[in-house]
Short mmCIF file of C-alpha atoms in Angstrom, two decimals:
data_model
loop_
_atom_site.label_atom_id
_atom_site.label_comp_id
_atom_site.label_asym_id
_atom_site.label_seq_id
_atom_site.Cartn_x
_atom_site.Cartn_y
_atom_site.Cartn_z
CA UNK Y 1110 115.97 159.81 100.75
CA UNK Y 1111 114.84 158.05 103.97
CA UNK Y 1112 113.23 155.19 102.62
CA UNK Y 1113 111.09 152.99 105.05
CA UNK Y 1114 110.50 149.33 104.27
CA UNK Y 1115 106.98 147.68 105.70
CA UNK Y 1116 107.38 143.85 105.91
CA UNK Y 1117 110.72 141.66 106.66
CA UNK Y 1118 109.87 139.01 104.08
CA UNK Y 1119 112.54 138.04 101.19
CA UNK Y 1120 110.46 140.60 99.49
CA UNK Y 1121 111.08 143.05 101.93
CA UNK Y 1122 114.62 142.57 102.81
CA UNK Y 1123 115.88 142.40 98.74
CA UNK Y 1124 113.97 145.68 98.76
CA UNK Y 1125 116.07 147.09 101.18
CA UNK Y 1126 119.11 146.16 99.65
CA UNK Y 1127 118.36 147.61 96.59
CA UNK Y 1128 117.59 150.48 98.36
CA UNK Y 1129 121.16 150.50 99.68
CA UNK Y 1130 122.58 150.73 96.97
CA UNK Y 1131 120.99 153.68 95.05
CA UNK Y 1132 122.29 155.16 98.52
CA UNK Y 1133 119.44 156.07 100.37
CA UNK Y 1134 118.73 155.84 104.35
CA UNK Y 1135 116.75 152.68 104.65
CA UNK Y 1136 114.71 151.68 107.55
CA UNK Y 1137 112.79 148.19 108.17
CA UNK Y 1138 110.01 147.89 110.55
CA UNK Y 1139 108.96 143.70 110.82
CA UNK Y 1140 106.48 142.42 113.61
CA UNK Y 1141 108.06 139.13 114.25
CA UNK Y 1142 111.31 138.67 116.06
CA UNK Y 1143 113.43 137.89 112.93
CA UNK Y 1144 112.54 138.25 109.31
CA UNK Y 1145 111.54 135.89 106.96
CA UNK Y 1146 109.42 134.38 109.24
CA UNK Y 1147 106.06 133.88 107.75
CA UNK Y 1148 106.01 133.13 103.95
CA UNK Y 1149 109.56 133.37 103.25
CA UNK Y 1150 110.18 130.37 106.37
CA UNK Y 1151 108.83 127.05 104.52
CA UNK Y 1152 108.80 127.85 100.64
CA UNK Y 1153 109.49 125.21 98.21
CA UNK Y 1154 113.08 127.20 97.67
CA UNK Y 1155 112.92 127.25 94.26
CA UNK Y 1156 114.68 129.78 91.92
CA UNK Y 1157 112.21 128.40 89.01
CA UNK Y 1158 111.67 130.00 86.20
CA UNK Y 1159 110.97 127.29 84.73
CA UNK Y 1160 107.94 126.69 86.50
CA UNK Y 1161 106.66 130.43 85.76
CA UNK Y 1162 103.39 128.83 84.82
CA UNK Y 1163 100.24 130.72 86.74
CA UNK Y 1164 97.53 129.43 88.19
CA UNK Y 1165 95.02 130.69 86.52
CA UNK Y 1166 94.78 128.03 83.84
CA UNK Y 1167 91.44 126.82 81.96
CA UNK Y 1168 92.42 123.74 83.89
CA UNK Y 1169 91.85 125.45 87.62
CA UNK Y 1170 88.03 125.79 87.95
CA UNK Y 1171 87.00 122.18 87.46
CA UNK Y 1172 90.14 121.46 89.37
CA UNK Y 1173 88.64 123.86 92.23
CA UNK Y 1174 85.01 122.24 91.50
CA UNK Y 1175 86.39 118.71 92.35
CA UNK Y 1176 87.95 120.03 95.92
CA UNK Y 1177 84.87 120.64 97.26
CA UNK Y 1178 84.31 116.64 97.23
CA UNK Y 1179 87.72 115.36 96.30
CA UNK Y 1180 90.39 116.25 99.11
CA UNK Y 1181 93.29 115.31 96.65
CA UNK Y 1182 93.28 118.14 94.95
CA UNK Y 1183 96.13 120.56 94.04
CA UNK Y 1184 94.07 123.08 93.94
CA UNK Y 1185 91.97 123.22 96.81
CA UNK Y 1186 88.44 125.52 97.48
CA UNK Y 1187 87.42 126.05 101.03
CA UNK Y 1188 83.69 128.04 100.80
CA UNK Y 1189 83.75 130.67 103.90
CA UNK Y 1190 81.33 133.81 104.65
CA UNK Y 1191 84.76 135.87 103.96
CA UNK Y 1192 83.31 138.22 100.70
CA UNK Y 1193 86.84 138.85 99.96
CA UNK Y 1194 87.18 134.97 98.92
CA UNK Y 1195 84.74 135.69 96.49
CA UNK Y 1196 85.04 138.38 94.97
CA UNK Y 1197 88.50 137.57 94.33
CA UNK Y 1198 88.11 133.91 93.38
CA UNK Y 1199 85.94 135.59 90.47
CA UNK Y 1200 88.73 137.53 89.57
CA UNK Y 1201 90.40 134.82 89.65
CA UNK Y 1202 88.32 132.50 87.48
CA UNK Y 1203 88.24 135.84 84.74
CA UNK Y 1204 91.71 134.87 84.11
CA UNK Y 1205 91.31 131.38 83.37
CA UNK Y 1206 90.96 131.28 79.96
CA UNK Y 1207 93.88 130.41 77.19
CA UNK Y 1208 95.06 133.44 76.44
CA UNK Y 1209 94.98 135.33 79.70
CA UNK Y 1210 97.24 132.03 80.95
CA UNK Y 1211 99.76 132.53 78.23
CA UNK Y 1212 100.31 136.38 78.89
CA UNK Y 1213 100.36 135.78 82.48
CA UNK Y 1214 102.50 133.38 82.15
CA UNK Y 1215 104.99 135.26 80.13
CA UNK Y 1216 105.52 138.33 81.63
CA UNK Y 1217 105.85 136.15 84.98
CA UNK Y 1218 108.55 134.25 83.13
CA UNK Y 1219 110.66 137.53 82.45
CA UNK Y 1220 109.69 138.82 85.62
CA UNK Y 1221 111.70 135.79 86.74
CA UNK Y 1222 114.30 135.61 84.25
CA UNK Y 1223 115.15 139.07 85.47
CA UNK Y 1224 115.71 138.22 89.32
CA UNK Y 1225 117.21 135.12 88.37
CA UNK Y 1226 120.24 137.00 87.15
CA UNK Y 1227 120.14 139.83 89.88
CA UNK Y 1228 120.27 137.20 92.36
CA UNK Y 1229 123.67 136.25 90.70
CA UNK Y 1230 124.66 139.90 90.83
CA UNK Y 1231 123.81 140.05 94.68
CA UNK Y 1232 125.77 136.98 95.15
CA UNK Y 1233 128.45 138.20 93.31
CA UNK Y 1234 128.48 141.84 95.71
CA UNK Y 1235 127.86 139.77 99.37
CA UNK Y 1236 128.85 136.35 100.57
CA UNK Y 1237 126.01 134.50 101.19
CA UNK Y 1238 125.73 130.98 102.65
CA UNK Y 1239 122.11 129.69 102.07
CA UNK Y 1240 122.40 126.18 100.81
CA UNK Y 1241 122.38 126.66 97.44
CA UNK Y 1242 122.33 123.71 94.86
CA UNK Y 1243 123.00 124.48 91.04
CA UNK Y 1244 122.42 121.35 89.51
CA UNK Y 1245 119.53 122.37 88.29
CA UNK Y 1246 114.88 121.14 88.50
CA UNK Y 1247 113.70 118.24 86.91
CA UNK Y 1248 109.94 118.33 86.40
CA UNK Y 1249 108.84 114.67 85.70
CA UNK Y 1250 105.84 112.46 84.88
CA UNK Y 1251 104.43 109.46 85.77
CA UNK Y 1252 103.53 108.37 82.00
CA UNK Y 1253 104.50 108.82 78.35
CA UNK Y 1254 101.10 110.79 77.65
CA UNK Y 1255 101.74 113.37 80.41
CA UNK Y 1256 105.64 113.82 79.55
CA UNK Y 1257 103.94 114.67 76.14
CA UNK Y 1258 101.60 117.39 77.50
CA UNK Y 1259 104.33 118.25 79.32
CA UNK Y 1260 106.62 119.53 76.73
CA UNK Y 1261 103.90 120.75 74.03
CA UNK Y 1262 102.82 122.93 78.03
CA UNK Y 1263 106.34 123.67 78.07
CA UNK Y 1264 106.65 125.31 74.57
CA UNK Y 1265 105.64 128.53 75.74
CA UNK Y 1266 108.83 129.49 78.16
CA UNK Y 1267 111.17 127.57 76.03
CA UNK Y 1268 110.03 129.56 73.18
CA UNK Y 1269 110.72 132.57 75.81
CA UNK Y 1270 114.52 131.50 76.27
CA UNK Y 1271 114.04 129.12 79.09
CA UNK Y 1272 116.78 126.44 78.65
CA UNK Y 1273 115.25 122.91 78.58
CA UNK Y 1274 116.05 119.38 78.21
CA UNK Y 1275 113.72 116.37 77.69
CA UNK Y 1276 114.60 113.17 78.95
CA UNK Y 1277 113.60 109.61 79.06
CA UNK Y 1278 113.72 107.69 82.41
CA UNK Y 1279 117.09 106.41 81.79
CA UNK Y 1280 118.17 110.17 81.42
CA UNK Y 1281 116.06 111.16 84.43
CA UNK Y 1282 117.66 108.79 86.37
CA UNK Y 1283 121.23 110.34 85.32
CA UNK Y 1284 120.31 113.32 86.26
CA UNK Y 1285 118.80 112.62 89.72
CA UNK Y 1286 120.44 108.80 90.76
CA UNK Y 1287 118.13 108.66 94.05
CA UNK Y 1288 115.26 108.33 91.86
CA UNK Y 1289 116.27 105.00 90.77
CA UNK Y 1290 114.05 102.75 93.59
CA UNK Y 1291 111.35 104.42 91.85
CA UNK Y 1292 112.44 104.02 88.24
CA UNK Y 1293 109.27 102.57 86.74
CA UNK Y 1294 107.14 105.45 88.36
CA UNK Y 1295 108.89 107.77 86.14
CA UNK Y 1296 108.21 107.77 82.26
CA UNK Y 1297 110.48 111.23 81.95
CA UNK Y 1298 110.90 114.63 82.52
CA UNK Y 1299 111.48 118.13 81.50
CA UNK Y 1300 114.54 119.17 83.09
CA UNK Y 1301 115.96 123.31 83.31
CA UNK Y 1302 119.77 123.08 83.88
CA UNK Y 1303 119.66 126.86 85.06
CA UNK Y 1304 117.05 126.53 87.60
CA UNK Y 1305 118.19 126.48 91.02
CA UNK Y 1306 117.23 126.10 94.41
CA UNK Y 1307 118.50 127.44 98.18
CA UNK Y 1308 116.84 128.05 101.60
CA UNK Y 1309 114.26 131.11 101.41
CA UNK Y 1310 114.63 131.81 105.32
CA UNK Y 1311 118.70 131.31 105.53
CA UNK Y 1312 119.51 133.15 102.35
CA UNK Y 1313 117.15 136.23 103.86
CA UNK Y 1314 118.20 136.18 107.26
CA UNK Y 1315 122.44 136.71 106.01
CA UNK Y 1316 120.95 139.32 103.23
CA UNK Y 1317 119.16 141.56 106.50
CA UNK Y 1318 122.74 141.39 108.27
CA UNK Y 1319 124.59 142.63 105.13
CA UNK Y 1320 122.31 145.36 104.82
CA UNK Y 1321 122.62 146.31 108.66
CA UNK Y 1322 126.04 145.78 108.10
CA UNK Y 1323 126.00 148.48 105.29
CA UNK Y 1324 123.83 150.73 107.51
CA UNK Y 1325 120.14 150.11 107.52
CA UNK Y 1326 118.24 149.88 110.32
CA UNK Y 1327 115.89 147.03 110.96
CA UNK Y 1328 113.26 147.48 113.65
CA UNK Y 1329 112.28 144.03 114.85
CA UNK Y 1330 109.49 142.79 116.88
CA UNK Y 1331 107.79 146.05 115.99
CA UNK Y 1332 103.90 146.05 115.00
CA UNK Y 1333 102.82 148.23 112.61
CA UNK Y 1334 99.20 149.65 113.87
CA UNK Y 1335 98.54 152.42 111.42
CA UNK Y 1336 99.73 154.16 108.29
CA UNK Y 1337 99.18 157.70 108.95
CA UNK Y 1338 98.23 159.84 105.66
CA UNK Y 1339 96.95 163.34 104.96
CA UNK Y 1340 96.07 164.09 101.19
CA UNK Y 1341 98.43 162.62 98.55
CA UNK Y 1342 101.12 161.91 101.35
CA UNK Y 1343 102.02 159.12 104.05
CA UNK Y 1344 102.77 161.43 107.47
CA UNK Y 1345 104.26 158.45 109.30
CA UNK Y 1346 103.76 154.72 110.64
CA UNK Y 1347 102.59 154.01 113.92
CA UNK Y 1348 103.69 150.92 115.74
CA UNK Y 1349 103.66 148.96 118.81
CA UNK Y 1350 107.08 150.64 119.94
CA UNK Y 1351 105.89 154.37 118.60
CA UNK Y 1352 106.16 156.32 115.35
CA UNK Y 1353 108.42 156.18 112.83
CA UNK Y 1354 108.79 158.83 109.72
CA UNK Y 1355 110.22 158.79 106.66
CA UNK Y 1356 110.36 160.36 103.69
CA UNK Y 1357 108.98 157.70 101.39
CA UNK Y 1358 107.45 154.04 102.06
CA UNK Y 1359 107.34 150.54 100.51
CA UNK Y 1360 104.27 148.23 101.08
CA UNK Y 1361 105.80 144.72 101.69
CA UNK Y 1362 103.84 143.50 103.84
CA UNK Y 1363 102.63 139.98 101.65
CA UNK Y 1364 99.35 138.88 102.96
CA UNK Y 1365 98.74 141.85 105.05
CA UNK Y 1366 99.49 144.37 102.49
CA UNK Y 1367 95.55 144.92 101.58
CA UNK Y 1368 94.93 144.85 105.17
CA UNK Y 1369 96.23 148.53 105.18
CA UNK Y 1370 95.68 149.38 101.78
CA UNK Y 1371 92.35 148.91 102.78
CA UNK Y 1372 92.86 151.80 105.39
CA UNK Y 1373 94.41 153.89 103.07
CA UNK Y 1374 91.42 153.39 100.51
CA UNK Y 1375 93.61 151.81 98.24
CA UNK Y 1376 92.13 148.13 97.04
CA UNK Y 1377 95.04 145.82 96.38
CA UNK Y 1378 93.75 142.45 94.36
CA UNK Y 1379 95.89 140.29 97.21
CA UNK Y 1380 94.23 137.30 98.65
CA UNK Y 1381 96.25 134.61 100.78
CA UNK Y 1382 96.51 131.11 99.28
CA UNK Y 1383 97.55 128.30 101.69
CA UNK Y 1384 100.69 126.35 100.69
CA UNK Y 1385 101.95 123.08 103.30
CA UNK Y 1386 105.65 122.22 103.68
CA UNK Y 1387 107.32 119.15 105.45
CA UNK Y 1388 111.08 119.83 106.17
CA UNK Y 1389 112.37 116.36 106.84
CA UNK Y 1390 116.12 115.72 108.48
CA UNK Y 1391 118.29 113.05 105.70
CA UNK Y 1392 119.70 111.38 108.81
CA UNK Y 1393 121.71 108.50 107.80
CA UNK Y 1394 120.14 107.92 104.46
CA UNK Y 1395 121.69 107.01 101.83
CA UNK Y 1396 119.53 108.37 98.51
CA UNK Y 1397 118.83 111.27 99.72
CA UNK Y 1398 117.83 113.89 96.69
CA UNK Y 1399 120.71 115.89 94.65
CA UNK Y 1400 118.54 117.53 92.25
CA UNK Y 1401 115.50 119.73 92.65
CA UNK Y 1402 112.66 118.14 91.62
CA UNK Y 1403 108.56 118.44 90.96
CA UNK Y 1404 106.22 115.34 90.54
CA UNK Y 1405 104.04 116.85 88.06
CA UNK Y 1406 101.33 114.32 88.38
CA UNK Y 1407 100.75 114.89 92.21
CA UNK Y 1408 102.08 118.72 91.77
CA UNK Y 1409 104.48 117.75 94.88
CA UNK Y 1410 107.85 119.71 95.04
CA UNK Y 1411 110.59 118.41 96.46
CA UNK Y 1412 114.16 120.24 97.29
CA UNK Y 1413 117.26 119.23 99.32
CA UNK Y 1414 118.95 122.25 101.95
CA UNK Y 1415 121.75 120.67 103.25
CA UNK Y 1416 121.14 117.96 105.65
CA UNK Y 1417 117.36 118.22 105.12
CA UNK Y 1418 114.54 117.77 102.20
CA UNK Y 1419 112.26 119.92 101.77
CA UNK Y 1420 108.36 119.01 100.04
CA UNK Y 1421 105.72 121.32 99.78
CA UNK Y 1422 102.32 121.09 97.81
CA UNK Y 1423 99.04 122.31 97.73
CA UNK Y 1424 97.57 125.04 97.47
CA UNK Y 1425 94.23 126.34 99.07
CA UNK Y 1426 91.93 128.79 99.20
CA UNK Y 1427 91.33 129.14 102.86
CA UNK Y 1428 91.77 132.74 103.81
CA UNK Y 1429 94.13 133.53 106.93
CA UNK Y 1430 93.80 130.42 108.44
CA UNK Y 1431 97.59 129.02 108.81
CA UNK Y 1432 96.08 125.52 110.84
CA UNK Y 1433 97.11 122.50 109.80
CA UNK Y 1434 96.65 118.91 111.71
CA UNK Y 1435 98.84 115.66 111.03
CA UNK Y 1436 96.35 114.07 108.28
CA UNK Y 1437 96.80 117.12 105.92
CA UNK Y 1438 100.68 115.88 104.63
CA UNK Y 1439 99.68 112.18 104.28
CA UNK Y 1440 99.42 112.57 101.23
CA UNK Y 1441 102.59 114.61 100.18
CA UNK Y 1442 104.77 112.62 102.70
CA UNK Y 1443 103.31 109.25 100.93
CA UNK Y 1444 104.90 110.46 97.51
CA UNK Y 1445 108.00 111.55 98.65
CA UNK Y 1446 108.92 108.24 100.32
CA UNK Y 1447 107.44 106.56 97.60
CA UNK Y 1448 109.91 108.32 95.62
CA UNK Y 1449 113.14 108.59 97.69
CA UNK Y 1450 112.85 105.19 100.12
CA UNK Y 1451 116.13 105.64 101.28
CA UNK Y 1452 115.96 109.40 100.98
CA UNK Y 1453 115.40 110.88 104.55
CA UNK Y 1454 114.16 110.24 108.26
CA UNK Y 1455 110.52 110.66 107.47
CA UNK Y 1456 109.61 109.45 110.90
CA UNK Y 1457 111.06 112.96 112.13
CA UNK Y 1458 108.92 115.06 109.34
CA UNK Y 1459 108.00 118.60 110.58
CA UNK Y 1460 105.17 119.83 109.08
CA UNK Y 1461 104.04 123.46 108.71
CA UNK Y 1462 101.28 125.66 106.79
CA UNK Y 1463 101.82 128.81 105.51
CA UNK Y 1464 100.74 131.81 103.16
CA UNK Y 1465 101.29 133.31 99.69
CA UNK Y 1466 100.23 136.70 98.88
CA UNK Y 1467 98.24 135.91 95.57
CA UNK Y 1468 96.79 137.60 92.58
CA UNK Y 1469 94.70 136.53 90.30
CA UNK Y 1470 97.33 137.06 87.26
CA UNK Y 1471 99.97 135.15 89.48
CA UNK Y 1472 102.59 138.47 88.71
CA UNK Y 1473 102.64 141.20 91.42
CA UNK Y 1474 101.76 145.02 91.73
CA UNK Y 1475 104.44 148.17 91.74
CA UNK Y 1476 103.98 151.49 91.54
CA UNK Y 1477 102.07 153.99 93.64
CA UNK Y 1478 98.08 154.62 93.72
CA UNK Y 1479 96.57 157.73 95.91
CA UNK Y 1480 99.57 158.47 97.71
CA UNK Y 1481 103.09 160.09 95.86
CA UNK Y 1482 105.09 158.27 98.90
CA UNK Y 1483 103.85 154.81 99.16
CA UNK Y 1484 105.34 152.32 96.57
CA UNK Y 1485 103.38 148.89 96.21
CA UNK Y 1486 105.64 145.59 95.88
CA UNK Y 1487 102.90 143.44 96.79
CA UNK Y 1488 101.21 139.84 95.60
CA UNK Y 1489 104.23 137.70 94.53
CA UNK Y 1490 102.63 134.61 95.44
CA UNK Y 1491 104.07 131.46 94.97
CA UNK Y 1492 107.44 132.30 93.75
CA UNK Y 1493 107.73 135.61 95.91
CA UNK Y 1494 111.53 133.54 96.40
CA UNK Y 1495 112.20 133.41 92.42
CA UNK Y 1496 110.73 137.20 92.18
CA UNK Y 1497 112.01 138.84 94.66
CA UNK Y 1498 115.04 140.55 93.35
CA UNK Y 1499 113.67 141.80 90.30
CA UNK Y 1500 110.40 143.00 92.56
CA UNK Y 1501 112.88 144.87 95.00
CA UNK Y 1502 114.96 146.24 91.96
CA UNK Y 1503 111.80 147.44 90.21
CA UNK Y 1504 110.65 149.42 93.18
CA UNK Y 1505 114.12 150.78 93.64
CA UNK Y 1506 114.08 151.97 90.09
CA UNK Y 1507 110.50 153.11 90.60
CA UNK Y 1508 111.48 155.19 93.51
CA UNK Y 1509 114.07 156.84 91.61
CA UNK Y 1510 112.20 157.82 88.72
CA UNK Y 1511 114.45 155.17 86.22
CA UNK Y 1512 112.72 153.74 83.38
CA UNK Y 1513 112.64 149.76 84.62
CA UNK Y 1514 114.60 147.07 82.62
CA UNK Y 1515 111.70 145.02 81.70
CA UNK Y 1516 108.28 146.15 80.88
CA UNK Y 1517 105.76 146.29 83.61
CA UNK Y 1518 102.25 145.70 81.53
CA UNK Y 1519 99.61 144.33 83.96
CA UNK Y 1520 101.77 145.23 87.28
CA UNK Y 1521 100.88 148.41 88.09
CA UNK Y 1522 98.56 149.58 90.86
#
């Protein structure tokens, strides 16, 4: 078939690939000049299933009750007039209880699991240059009581298959040596030797030329205005540079999927969270970080790409508003040079707010709802990186009628 992709994400572009290779015409209509330019741009760049935790812990709504007074927060609540905050904030706060968490949890560990390995059947088919370290994500704490909740927490993906190792801060510091300047901040850690981590943006932008390169066409700089639908069918797309047709459609469109699912009277449980990045140059430093890791006190992540580190934290409920002023990485920029001293140029830190296409499980939504022609790969969140190529193989196997290789309980539209 002629198969049209709607969004040039990670999501979108793995789609597309997938696409290619059950050998149908694919087509990719994105609105900014390149893909991978919104959410997929300044991600953490973690391939973590080992951090497959959700959200939606009984943890998160007194966590959420303290941001309104407490800007420290991980979790951070910003009341607006928006009804859509609401509405799905309660949604939200309906999955917060024990076992909701674990079952979320789970299935978005084998959702990961899953892309994990078709990642290393992708890199296996293309050559892709995209930074990517191996060595593995430590996860460490700040004191012997939280390493301890940190492992009994860790029980339930370990018990799942996840490969784990505990350490003590001697064996932290093994793993990661640039950690040692802050040795006596770190009691130990949690560390998952098949975790891995690469650049989100560089790793998507090489994947969009090897699918051009195998014959799709990607329409760039093109708006979408309008899905056009008549009955159970989707007519067409129109866009800033005219119409396009095909003879099916994927919605990958991240935080403007329910935008026009709205429009197509489809409701889509999709609400943007808002995630901050710093990508700092290493410069002449000499400790700069090796390893992947997550402070799991201050819930700051921290990843090297080269000749730059990468932190990210934070995540608040803000609705579209991507703004962000100097003040609001104090606080992760103060850990990470607590951490690393010697570790990069902070002075040249650029920082930069961004998106994630949320649920209120944490695990995203395939399938179709009014319309036999539009597939849904929408609401990977946080780890729409990690995800990603088990999303885009899902929806290829959806499309084509194939019984999918791991179950899909709570993901369907």
């Amino acid at each position: 078939m002629r198969v049209m992709v709607l969004g040039g994400g990670v999501v979108g572009v793995t789609t597309a690939y997938q696409l290619l290779k059950d050998g149908h015409e694919v087509v990719l209509v994105e609105r900014r000049s390149g893909v991978a330019e919104e959410t997929s741009w300044g991600n953490a760049g973690m391939i973590a299933p080992g951090h497959s935790f959700v959200w939606s812990s009984p943890r998160a709504p007194m966590i959420l009750l303290k941001s309104l007074v407490l800007k420290d927060q991980a979790l951070r609540f910003r009341p607006s007039a928006d009804p859509r905050l609401w509405s799905w904030s309660l949604k939200f706060l309906a999955q917060c209880t024990h076992e909701k968490a674990r079952t979320n949890t789970l299935r978005k560990h084998q959702l990961c699991l899953y892309s994990q390995r078709l990642l290393h059947e992708t890199l296996a088919d293309a050559e892709i240059d995209y930074d990517r370290n191996t060595r593995g994500i430590l996860y460490f704490y700040r004191s012997e009581e939280r390493l301890a909740a940190g492992v009994e927490h860790m029980r339930i993906l370990s018990d799942d298959g996840q490969e784990t190792e505990v350490l003590d801060r001697d064996a932290v510091i093994r793993v990661e040596p640039s950690l040692a300047a802050a040795r006596d901040k770190v009691a130990g850690g949690i560390y998952c030797p098949t975790d891995e981590t690469g650049d989100c943006n560089k790793f998507t932008r090489a994947l969009a030329d090897e699918c051009i390169k195998r014959g799709a066409e990607f329409h760039l700089g093109m708006e979408i205005l309008r899905i056009d639908a008549d009955g159970d069918a989707i007519l067409g797309v129109e866009t800033s540079k005219g119409r396009l047709t095909a003879d099916a459609y994927v919605l990958a469109l991240g935080n403007h999927a329910p935008v026009f699912a709205r429009q197509l009277g489809v409701s889509l449980p999709v609400y943007p969270i808002k995630g901050y990045s710093l990508t700092i140059p290493v410069g002449n430093h000499a400790a700069s970080p090796t390893v992947a890791s997550v402070d799991e006190d201050n819930l700051v992540a921290i990843s090297s790409f080269g000749d730059r580190v990468r932190v990210t934290a934070t995540a608040e409920f803000a609705g579209y508003d991507t703004s962000h002023k100097p003040q609001d990485f104090d606080f992760m920029l103060g850990v990470v040079r607590d951490l690393y001293p010697d570790g990069a140029d902070f002075g040249r830190a650029e920082g930069w707010a961004g998106l994630r296409p949320m649920t209120p499980e944490g695990t995203p939504r395939f399938g179709r709802r009014k319309h036999r022609n539009l597939w849904f790969n929408s609401g990977h969140g946080h780890m729409g990186w990690t995800m990603s190529h088990a999303a885009a193989r899902i929806t290829a196997d959806l499309i084509a009628g194939k019984p999918t290789e791991i179950p899909l309980d709570g993901m369907m539209m």
